[in-house]
XYZ file of C-alpha atoms in Angstrom:
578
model
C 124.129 72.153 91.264
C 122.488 74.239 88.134
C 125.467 73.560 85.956
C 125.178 69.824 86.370
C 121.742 69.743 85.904
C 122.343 71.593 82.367
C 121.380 75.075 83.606
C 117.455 75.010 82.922
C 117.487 78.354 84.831
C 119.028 79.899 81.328
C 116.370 78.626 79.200
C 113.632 80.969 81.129
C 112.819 84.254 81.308
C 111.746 85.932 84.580
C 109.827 88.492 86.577
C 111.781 88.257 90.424
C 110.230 89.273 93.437
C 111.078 90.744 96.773
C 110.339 92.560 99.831
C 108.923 92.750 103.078
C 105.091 92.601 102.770
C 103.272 91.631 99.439
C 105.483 89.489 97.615
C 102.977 86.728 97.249
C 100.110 88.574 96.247
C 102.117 90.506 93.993
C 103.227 87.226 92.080
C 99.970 85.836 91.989
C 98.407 89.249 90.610
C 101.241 89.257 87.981
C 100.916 85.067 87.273
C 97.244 85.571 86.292
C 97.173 88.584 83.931
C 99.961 86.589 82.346
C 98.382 83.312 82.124
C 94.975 85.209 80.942
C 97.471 86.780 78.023
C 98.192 83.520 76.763
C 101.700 83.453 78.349
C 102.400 79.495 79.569
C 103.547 80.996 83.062
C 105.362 79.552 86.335
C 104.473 80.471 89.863
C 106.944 79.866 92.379
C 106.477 80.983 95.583
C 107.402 80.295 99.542
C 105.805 78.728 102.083
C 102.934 76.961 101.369
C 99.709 76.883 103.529
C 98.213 73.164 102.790
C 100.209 71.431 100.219
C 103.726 71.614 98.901
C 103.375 71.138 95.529
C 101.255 74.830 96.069
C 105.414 76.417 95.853
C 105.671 75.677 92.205
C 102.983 75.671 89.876
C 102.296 76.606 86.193
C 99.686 78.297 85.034
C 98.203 78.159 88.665
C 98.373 74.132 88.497
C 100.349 72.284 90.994
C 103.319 70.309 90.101
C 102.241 67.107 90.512
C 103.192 64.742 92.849
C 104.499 62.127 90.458
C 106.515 64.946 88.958
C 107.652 66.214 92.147
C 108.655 63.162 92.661
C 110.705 62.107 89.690
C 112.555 65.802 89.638
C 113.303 65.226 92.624
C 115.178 62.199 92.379
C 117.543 63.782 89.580
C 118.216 66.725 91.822
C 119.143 64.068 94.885
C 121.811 62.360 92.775
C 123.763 65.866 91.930
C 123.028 67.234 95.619
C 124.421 64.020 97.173
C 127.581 63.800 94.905
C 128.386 68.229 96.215
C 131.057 68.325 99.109
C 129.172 71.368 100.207
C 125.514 70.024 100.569
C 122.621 72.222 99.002
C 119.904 73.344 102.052
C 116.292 72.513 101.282
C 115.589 75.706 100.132
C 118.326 75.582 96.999
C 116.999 71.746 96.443
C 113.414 73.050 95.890
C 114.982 75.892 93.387
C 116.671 73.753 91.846
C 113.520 71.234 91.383
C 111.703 74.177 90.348
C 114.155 75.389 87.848
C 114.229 71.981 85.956
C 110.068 71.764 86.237
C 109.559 74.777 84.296
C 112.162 74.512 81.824
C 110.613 70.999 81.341
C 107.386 72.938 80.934
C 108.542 75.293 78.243
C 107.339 78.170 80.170
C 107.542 81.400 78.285
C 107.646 83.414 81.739
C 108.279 82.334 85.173
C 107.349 84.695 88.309
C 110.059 84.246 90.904
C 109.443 84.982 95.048
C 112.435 85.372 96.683
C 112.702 83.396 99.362
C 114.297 85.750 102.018
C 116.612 89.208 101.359
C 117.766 89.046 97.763
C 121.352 89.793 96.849
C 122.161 85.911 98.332
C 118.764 84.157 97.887
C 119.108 80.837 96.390
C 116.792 82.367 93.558
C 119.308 85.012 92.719
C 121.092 82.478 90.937
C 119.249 83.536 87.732
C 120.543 86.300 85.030
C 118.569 89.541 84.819
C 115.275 88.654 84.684
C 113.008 91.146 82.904
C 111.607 92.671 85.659
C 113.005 93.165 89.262
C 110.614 94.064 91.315
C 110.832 95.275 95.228
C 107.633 95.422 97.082
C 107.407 97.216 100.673
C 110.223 97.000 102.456
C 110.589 97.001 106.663
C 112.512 95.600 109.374
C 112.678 91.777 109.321
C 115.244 89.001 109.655
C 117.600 91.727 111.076
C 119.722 89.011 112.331
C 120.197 88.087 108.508
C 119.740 90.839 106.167
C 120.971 93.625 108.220
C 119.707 95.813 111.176
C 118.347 98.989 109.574
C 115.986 99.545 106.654
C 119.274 101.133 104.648
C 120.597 97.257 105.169
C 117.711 95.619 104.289
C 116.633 97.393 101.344
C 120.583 97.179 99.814
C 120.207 93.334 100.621
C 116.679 93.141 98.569
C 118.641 95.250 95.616
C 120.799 92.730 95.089
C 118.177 90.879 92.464
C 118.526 94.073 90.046
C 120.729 93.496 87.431
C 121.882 94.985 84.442
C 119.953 94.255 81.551
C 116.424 94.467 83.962
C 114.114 96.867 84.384
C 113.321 97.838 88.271
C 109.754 98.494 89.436
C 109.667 99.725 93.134
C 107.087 99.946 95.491
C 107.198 103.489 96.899
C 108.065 102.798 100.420
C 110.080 105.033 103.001
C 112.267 107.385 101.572
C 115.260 105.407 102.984
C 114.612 102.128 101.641
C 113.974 103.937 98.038
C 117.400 106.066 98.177
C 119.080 103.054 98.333
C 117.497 101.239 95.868
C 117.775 104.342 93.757
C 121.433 104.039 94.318
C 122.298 100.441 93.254
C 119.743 100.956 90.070
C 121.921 103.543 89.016
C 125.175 102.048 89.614
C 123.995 98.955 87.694
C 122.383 101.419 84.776
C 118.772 99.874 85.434
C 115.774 101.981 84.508
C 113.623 102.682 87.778
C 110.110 102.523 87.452
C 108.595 104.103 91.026
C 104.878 103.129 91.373
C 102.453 105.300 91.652
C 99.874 104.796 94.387
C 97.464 107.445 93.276
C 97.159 106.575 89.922
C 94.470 103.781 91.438
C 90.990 105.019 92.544
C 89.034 102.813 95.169
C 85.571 102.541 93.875
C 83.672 99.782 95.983
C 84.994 98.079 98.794
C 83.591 94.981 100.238
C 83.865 91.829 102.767
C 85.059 89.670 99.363
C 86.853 92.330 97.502
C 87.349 95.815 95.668
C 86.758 97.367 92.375
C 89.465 99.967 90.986
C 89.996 102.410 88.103
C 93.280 102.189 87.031
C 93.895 104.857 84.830
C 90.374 104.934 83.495
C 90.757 100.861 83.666
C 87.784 99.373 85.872
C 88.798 96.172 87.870
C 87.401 93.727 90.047
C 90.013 92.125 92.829
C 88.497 89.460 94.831
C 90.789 90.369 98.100
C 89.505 92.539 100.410
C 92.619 93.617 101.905
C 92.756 97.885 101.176
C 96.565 97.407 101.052
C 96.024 94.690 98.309
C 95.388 97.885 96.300
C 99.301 99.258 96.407
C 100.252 95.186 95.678
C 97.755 95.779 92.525
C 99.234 98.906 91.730
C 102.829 97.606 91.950
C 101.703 94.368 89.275
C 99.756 96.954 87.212
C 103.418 99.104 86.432
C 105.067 95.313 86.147
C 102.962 94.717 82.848
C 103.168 98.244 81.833
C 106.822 97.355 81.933
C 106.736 94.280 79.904
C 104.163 95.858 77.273
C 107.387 98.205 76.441
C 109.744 95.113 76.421
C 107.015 93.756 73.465
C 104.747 91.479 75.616
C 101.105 91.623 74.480
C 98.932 92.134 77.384
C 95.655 93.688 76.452
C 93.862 95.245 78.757
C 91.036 92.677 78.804
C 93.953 89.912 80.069
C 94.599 92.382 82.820
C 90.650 92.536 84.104
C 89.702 88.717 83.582
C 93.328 88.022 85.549
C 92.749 90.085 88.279
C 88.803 89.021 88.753
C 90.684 85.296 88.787
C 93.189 86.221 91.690
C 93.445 84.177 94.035
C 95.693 84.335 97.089
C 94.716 82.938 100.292
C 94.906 84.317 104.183
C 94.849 87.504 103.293
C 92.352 88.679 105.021
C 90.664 85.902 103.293
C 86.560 85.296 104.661
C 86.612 82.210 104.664
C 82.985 82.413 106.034
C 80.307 85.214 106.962
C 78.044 83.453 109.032
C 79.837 83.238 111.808
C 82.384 85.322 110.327
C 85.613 83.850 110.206
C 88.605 85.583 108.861
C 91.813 84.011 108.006
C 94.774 86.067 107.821
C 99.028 85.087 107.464
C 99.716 88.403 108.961
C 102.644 88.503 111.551
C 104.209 91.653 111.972
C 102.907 95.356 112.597
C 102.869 96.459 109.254
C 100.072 93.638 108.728
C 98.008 94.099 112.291
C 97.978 97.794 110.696
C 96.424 96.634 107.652
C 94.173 94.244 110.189
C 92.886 96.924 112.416
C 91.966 99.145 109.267
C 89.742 95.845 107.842
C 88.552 95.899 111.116
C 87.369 99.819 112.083
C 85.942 99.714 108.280
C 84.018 96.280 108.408
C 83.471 95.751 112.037
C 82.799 98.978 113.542
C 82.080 99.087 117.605
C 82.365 95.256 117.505
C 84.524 93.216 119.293
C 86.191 90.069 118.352
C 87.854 86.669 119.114
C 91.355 86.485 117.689
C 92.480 82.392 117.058
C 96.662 83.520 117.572
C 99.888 82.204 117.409
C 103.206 83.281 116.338
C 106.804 82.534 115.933
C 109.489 83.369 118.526
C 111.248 85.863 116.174
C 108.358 88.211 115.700
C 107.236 91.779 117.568
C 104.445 90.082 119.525
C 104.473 93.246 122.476
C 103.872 95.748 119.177
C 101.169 93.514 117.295
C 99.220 92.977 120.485
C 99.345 96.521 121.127
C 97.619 97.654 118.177
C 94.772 94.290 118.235
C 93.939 94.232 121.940
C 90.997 97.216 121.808
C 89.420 94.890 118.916
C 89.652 91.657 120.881
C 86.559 90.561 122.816
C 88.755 87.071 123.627
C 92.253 85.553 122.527
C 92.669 81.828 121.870
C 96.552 81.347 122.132
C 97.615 77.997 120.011
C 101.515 77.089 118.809
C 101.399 77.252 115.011
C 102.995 73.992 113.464
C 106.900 74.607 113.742
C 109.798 74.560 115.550
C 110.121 78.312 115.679
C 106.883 78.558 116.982
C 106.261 80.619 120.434
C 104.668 78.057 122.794
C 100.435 79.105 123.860
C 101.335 79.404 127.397
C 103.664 82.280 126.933
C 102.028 84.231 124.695
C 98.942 84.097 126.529
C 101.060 85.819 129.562
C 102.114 88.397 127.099
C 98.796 89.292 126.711
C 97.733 89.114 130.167
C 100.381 91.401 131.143
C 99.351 93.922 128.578
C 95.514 93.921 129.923
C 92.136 92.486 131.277
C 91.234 90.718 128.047
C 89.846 86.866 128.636
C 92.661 84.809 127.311
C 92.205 80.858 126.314
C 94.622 78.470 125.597
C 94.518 75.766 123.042
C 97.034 72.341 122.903
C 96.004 72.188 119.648
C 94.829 74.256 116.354
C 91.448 72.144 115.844
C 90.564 72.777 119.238
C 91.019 76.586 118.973
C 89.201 76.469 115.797
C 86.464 74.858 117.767
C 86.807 77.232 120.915
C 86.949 80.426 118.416
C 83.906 79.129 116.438
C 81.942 79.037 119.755
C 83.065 82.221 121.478
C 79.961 84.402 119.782
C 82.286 86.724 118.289
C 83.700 86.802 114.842
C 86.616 85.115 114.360
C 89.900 86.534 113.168
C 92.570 84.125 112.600
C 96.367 86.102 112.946
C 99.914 86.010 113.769
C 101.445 83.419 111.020
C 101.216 81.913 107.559
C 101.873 78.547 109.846
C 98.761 79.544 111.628
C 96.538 80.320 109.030
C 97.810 76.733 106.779
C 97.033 74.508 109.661
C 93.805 76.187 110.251
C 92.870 76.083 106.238
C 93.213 72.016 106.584
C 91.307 71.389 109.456
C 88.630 74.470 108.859
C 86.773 72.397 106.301
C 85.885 69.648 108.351
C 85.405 71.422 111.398
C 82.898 74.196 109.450
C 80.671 71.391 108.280
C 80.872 70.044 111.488
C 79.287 73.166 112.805
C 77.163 73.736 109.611
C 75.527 70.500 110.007
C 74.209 71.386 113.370
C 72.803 74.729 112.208
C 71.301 73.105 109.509
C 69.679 70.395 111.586
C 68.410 72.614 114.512
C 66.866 74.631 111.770
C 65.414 71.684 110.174
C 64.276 70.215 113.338
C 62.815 73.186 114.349
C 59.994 73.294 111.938
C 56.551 72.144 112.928
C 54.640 68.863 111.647
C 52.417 71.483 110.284
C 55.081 72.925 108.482
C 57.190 69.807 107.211
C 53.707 68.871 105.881
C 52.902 71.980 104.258
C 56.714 72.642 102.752
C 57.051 68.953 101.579
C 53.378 69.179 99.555
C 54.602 72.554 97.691
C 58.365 70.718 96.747
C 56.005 67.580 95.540
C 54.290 70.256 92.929
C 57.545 72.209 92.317
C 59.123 68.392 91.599
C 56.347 67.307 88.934
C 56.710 70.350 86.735
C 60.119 69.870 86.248
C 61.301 68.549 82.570
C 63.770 66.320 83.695
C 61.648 64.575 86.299
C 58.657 64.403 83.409
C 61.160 62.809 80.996
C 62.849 60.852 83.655
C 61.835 56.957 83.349
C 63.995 55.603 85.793
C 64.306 57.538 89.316
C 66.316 57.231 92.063
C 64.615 58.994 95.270
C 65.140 58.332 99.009
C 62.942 57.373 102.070
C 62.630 60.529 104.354
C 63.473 60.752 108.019
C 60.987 62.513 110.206
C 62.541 65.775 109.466
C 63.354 65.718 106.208
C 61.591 66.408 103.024
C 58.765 63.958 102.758
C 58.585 62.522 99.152
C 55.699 59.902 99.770
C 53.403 62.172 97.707
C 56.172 62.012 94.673
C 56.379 58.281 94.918
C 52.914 57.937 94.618
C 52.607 60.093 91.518
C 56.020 58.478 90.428
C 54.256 54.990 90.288
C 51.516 56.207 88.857
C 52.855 57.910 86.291
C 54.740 54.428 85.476
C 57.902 55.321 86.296
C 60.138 52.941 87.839
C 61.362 54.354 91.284
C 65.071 52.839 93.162
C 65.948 53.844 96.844
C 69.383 53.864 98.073
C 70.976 51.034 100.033
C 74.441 52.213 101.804
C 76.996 49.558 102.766
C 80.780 49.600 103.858
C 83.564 51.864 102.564
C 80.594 54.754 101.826
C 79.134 52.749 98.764
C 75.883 52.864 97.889
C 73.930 51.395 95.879
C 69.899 51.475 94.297
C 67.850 48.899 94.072
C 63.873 48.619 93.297
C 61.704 47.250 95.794
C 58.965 44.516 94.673
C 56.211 45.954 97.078
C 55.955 47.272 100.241
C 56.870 44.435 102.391
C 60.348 45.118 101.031
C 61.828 47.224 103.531
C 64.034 46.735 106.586
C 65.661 49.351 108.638
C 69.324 49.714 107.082
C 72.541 51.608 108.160
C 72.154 54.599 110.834
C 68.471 53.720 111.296
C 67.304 54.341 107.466
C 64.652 52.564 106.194
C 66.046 51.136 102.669
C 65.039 48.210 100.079
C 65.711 44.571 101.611
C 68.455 43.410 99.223
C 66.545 39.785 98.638
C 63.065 41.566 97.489
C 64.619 44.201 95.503
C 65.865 44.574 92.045
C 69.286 46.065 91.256
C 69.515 49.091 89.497
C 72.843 49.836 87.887
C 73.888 53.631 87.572
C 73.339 53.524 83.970
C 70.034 53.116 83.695
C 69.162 56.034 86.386
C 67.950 59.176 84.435
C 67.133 61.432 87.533
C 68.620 61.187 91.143
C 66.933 62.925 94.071
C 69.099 64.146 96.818
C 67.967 64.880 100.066
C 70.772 67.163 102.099
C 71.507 68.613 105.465
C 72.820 72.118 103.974
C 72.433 73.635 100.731
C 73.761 77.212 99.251
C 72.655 79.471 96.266
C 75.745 78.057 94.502
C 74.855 74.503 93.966
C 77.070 73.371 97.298
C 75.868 70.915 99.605
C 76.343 69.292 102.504
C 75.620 65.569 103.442
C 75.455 64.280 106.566
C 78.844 62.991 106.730
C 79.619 59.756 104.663
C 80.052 60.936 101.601
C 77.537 58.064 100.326
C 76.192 60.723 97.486
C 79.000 62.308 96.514
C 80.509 59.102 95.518
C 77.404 58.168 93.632
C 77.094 60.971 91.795
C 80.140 60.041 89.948
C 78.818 57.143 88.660
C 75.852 58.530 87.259
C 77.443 61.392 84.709
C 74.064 60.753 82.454
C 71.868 61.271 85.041
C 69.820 64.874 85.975
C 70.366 65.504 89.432
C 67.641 67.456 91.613
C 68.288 68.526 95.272
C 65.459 68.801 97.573
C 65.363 70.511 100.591
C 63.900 72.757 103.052
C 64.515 76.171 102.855
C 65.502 76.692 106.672
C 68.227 74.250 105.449
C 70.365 77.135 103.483
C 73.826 78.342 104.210
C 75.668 81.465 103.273
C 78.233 79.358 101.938
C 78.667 75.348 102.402
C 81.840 74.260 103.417
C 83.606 72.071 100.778
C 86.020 69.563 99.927
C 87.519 68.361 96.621
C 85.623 65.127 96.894
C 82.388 66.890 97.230
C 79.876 67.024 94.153
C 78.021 70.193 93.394
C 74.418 70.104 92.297
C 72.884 72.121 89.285
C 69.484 72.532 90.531
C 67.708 72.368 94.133
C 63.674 73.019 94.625
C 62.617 73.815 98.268
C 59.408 75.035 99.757
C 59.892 78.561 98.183
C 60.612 77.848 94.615
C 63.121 76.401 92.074
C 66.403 77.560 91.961
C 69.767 76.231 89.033
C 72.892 77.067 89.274
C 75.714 76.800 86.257
């Protein structure tokens, strides 16, 4: 299929990837230092968690869909014309191959898909680097039923003309590889583990000395550190084969890492944990975060697996963590229905066991437990989860927010809303702002009637927002105050016949009220999206959030449509972010 698409594979030069346990995080360790270095590099990588276009990426961009698309439809016409039909996996090489080539990439770093020696990837011709991560028992029914097997199977991407870094795994797995890299005349580069020195360790990540280096990884994971050791001797590697890769590309592209579900807090308050773990190397790793971050607390664990994975041996080592289990199915046909797994468990011991029909209602059930969340037992799992979490966290956010807000005397909504009113009137960009578009409070929000006042006053023409179908809104100017009528979900808003029009461009300073708000500019509506929408018609406008302090999160959830703010004032003071 290569050779009639004209071989792109042979116009690209390669780092290829394999093993058991840290292939991804490996690549996307080695695809940053390289991108920070100036190197135009390609990502590809298998499965993906939310979107497919994640599998093949340059310079940590997505293909895009049009692109996808189009590559796709050359790669059809050769597949369809083959007596022997390619599988999906070799189509998506294939697609990948031409992609990057298209690119110009000057490096491309290759995950193996599964084994090595008769991976679709292997197709290529020594790549610069071969590099085996940990190796352990998996797909026995494919790549062979001892770690001997397996290990000779992963070997089969070294090739003469490579270098070989190894991750220093159990002495049987590196005798072999030992052996082929010596049969093939391929330098072995074993990595060394202690050559890294642990010197903070927190809930969002770790800071290192490598060889007198100091770095900053942003995964929390303490077995992240061997994956960052095993990238580290990759681009000590390709410094010798006359890449330049100062050590300044190495520390900005490991503070930009960023790999997903592993052990990924995806919030702290409740904490919820997202990890693609599933087998008992990785519910080692688990328990470890656990003991070290969680001590003498119990937990809810949102799981599913597969059929083909050691369930019995991963429960084993979870259950004296787990304060519940949530069973769910993850989304796939291999996937172990909820029902039996939760009898594994309650076979195994006493432990309150729920089960889900579906993901967003164990995200919901885990959310509401009262214990932490951990999120375990497959990549499936934790992808499903990461496109539903979003919406399901605000959901939950929102109510926090509101109780919080709601619980605040009249005193106090009084008392708060007079200190924002003299925070608001100091600022420059509401004293040079001629045009203004503000908002009409709801009983519990901030109350802005003092600004208005002082607005007017100060001659400034004020617009209020008017929200119709689709989410668009709209600000008009009312003539006086017999021009208002009780709009969409109860909000009292300008009557469009005694109102002026305002268009966006003549708005120099928006006010936006907000249900949540965190100390990095996020926000969080109450639902529509009537705001964020507006926002982006108003690039010339200065945009001030107002809110109550009770109304701040650890960390709003977010979605691509939603607009961050540069500057909030609240009842306790001013605060703008970059």
């Amino acid at each position: 299929m290569l050779r009639a698409l004209g071989n792109p594979e042979k116009r690209l030069r390669f780092i290829h990837v394999t093993g058991s346990n840290g292939k991804g995080s490996t690549c996307a360790m080695l695809a940053s230092v390289l991108e920070q270095a100036g190197y135009r590099t390609g990502l590809y990588t298998s499965p993906y968690l939310q979107d497919f276009c994640e599998r093949i990426q340059v310079n940590r961009t997505n293909i895009p869909k049009e692109r996808l698309a189009d590559i796709t439809g050359l790669v059809r016409k050769v597949a369809d014309r083959m007596e022997d039909h390619p599988s999906q996996f070799e189509l998506v090489t294939a697609i990948a191959m031409l992609f990057f080539a298209e690119e110009n990439c000057d490096i491309v770093v290759l995950e193996v898909g599964m084994g090595g020696a008769l991976d679709s990837t292997n197709v290529i011709d020594a790549p610069e680097v071969a590099v085996i991560t940990n190796i352990c028992l998996e797909h026995t029914e494919y790549l062979g039923t001892t770690i001997a097997e397996i290990a000779r199977t992963k070997a089969g991407i070294v090739k003469p003309g490579c270098d070989a870094v190894v991750y220093n795994s159990t002495p049987e797995a590196v005798e072999v590889i030992r052996e082929v890299c010596a049969e093939r005349k391929v330098p072995v580069h074993m990595v060394d583990f202690s050559a890294v020195r642990l010197t903070r360790h927190g809930l969002t990540g770790q800071e290192f000395l490598w060889k007198g280096l100091a770095i900053r990884l942003p995964l929390s994971d303490r077995l992240q550190l061997r994956n960052a050791a095993t990238a580290l001797t990759v681009i000590e590697v390709l410094r010798k084969r006359g890449y330049a890769v100062r050590d300044q590309d190495i520390v900005n592209g490991f503070a930009g890492v960023f790999w997903p579900t592993r052990m990924e807090v995806v919030q702290k308050e409740p904490l919820f944990l997202l990890d693609g773990g599933h087998n008992p190397q990785c519910a080692d790793a688990m328990t470890d975060f656990l003991c070290e971050f969680l001590p003498d607390r119990k937990v809810v664990f949102l799981i599913g697996f597969l059929r083909d994975k050691e369930t019995e041996g991963i429960l084993e080592k979870l259950i004296p963590f787990a304060g519940e289990f949530v069973c769910v199915a993850p989304d796939s046909p291999r996937s172990l229905p909820a029902e039996m797994l939760a009898g594994q468990i309650k076979r195994l011991c006493d432990v309150p066991v729920q089960t889900c029909k579906s993901v967003q209602t164990g995200i919901v059930r885990s959310i509401h437990s009262g214990f932490p969340v951990v999120c375990f037992g497959s990549l499936y799992l934790a992808g499903e989860i990461r496109n539903q979490l979003v919406l399901i966290r605000k959901t939950f956010q929102r109510k926090q927010c509101m109780d919080a807000r709601r619980n605040l005397t009249e005193q106090q909504r009084t008392e708060f809303s007079e200190q924002i009113f003299r925070r608001l009137i100091e600022l420059p960009e509401v004293q040079q702002a001629n045009v203004i578009f503000s908002y009409a409070a709801t009983y519990d929000e901030v109350d802005l009637t003092a600004f208005h006042c002082w607005a007017k006053d100060e001659g400034k023409t004020l617009a209020f927002p008017v929200s119709g179908k689709g989410g668009v809104m709209e600000a008009y100017e009312p003539w006086n105050d017999d021009s208002w009528e009780t709009g969409k979900y109860g909000i009292v808003s300008p009557m469009l016949s005694r109102s002026d029009y305002i268009c966006p461009e003549k708005i120099d300073l928006i006010l936006i009220p907000c249900v949540g708000w965190d100390g990095y500019g996020g926000r969080l509506g109450h639902g529509a999206g009537y705001y964020d929408r507006y926002l982006l018609k108003c690039g010339g406008a200065a945009q001030v959030m107002v809110a109550f302090d009770v109304q701040k999160l650890e960390r709003t959830a977010q979605e691509e449509t939603d607009q961050a703010v540069s500057c909030v004032v609240t009842d306790t003071g001013v605060k703008r972010f970059l």
